[in-house]
Short mmCIF file of C-alpha atoms in Angstrom, two decimals:
data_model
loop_
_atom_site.label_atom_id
_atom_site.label_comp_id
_atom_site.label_asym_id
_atom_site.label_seq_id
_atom_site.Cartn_x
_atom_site.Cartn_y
_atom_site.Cartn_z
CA UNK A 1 36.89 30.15 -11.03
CA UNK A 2 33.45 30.79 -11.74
CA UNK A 3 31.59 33.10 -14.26
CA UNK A 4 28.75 34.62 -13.68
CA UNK A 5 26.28 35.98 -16.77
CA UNK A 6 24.00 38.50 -16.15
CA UNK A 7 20.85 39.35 -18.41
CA UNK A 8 19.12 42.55 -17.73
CA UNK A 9 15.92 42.63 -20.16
CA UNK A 10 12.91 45.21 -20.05
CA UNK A 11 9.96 43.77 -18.76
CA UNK A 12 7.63 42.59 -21.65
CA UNK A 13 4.94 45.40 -20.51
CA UNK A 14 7.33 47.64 -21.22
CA UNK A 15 7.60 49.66 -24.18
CA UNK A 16 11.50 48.82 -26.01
CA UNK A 17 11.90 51.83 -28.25
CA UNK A 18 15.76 50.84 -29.11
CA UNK A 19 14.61 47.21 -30.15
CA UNK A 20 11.85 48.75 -31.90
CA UNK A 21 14.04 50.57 -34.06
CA UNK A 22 16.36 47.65 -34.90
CA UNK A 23 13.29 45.56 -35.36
CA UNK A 24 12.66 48.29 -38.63
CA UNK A 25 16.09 48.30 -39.64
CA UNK A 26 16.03 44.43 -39.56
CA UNK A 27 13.24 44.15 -42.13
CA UNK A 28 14.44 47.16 -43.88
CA UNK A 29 17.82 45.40 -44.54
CA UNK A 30 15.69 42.13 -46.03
CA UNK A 31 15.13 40.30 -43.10
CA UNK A 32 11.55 39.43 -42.99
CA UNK A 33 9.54 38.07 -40.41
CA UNK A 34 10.92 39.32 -37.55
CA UNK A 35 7.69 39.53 -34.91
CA UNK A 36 9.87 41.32 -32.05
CA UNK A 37 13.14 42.19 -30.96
CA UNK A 38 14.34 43.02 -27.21
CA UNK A 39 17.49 44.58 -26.27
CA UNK A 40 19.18 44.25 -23.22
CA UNK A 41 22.07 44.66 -20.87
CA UNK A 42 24.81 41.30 -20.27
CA UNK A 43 27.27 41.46 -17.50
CA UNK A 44 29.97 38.89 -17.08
CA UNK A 45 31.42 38.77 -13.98
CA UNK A 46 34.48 36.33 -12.90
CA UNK A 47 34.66 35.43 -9.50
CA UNK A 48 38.04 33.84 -7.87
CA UNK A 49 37.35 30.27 -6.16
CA UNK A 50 34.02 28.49 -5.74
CA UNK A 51 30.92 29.95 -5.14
CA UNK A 52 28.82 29.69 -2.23
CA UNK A 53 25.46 29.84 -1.21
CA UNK A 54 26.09 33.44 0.78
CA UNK A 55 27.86 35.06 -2.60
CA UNK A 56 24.93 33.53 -4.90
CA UNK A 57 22.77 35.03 -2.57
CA UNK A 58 24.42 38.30 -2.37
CA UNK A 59 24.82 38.31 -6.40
CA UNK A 60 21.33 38.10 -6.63
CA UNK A 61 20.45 41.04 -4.24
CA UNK A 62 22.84 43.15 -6.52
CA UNK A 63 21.73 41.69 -9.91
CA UNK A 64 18.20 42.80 -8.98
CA UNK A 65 18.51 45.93 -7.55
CA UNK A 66 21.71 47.64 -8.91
CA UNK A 67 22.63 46.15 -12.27
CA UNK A 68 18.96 46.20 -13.02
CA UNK A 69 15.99 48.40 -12.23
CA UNK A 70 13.33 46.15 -10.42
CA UNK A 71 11.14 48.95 -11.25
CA UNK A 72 11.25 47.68 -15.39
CA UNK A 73 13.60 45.21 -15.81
CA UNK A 74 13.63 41.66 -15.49
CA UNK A 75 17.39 39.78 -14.41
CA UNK A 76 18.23 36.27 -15.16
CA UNK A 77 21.55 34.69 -13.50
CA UNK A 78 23.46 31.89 -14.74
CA UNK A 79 26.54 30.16 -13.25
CA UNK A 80 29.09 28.44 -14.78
CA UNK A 81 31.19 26.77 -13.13
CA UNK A 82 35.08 26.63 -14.35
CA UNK B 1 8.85 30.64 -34.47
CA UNK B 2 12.45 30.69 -33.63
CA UNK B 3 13.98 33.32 -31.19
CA UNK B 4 17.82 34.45 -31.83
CA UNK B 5 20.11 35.80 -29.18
CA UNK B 6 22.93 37.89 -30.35
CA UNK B 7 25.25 39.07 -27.17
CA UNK B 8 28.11 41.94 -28.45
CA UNK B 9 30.82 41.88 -25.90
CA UNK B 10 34.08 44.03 -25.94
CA UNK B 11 37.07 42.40 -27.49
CA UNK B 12 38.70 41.32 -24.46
CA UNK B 13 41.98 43.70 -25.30
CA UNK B 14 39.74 46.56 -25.30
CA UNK B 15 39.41 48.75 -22.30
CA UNK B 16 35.47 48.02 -20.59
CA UNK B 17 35.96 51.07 -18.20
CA UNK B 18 31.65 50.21 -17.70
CA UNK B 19 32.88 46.86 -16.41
CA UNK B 20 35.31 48.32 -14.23
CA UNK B 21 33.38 50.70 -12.55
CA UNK B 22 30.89 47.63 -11.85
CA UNK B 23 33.90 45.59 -10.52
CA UNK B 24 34.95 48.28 -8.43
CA UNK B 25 31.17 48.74 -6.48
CA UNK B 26 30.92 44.72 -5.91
CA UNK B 27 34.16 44.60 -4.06
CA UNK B 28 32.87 48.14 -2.41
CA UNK B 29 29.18 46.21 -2.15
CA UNK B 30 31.32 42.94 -0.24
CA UNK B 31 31.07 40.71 -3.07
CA UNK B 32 34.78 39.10 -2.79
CA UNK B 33 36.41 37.61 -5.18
CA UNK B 34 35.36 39.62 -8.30
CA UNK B 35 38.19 39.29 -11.04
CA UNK B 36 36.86 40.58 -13.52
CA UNK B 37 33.68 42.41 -15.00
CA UNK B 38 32.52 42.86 -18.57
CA UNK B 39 29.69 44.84 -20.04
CA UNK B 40 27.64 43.78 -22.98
CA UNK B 41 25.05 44.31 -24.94
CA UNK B 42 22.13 41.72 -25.74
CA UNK B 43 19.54 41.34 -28.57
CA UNK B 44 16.68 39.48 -28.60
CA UNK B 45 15.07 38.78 -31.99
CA UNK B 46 12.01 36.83 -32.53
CA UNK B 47 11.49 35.55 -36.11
CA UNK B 48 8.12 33.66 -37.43
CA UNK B 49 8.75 30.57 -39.04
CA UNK B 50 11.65 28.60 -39.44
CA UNK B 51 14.79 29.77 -39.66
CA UNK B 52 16.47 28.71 -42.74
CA UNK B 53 20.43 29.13 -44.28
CA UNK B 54 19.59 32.02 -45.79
CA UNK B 55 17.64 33.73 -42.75
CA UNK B 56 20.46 32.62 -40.52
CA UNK B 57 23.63 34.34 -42.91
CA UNK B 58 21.59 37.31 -43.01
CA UNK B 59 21.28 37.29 -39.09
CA UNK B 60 25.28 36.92 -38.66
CA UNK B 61 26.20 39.23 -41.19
CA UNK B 62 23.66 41.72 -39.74
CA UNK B 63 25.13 40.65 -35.88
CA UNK B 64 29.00 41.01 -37.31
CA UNK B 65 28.26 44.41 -38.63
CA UNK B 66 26.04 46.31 -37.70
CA UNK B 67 24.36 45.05 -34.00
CA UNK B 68 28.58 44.89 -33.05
CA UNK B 69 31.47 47.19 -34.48
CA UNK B 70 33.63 44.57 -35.88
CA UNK B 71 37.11 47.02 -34.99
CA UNK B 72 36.12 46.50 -31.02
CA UNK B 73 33.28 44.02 -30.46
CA UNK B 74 32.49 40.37 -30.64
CA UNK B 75 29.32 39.00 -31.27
CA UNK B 76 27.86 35.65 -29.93
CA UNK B 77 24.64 34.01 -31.91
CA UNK B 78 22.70 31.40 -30.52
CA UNK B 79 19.37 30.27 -32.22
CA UNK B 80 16.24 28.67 -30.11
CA UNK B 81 13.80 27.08 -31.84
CA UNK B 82 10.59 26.61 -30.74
#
């Protein structure tokens, strides 16, 4: 089986009004120094078997088109293996 | 500066209907394979300094209850220093 994480993150030019708002609620609840906070989407997806090159290829084509919007988000794919 | 990742996933008995409607469009997209699909949410905090005991306490009970709901999420917190 293998397990596939992934990260959909606003790019960094764009504005994160949601992390913005926990970034204030961080400091307001006494945690201090926090410079920035991001927040983002996480899919896990488990996958039966071993995975090849063609499915890799074709979870990166989805990853980057569908479960994120090229347009302002950035993906990042990790495999684990299981 | 250290950067903290905080992922909230469902508790796996809780329904993800998200996840399953992204399960269900793989398999329609000819991903094969696809078991199963959860849907999470991930913050990314950036904190000046080092992150001391104190710092880091704060950060989980901030994660456990108020980044998650404790009755249906989990939380995952993994600290990068750098």
């Amino acid at each position: 089986m293998a397990r596939v994480v992934v990260d959909v993150r606003l790019k960094s030019e764009i504005l994160d009004p949601q992390g913005r708002a926990v970034q204030g609620a961080l400091g307001r609840l006494g945690l201090n120094g926090v410079t920035n906070v991001r927040q983002g989407k996480q899919f896990v997806i488990d996958i039966d078997g071993e995975l090849d090159a063609a499915a890799t290829e074709k979870l990166h084509e989805i990853a980057g088109n569908l479960l994120s919007n090229p347009v302002i988000e950035d993906y990042e794919l990790s495999v684990e293996q299981a």
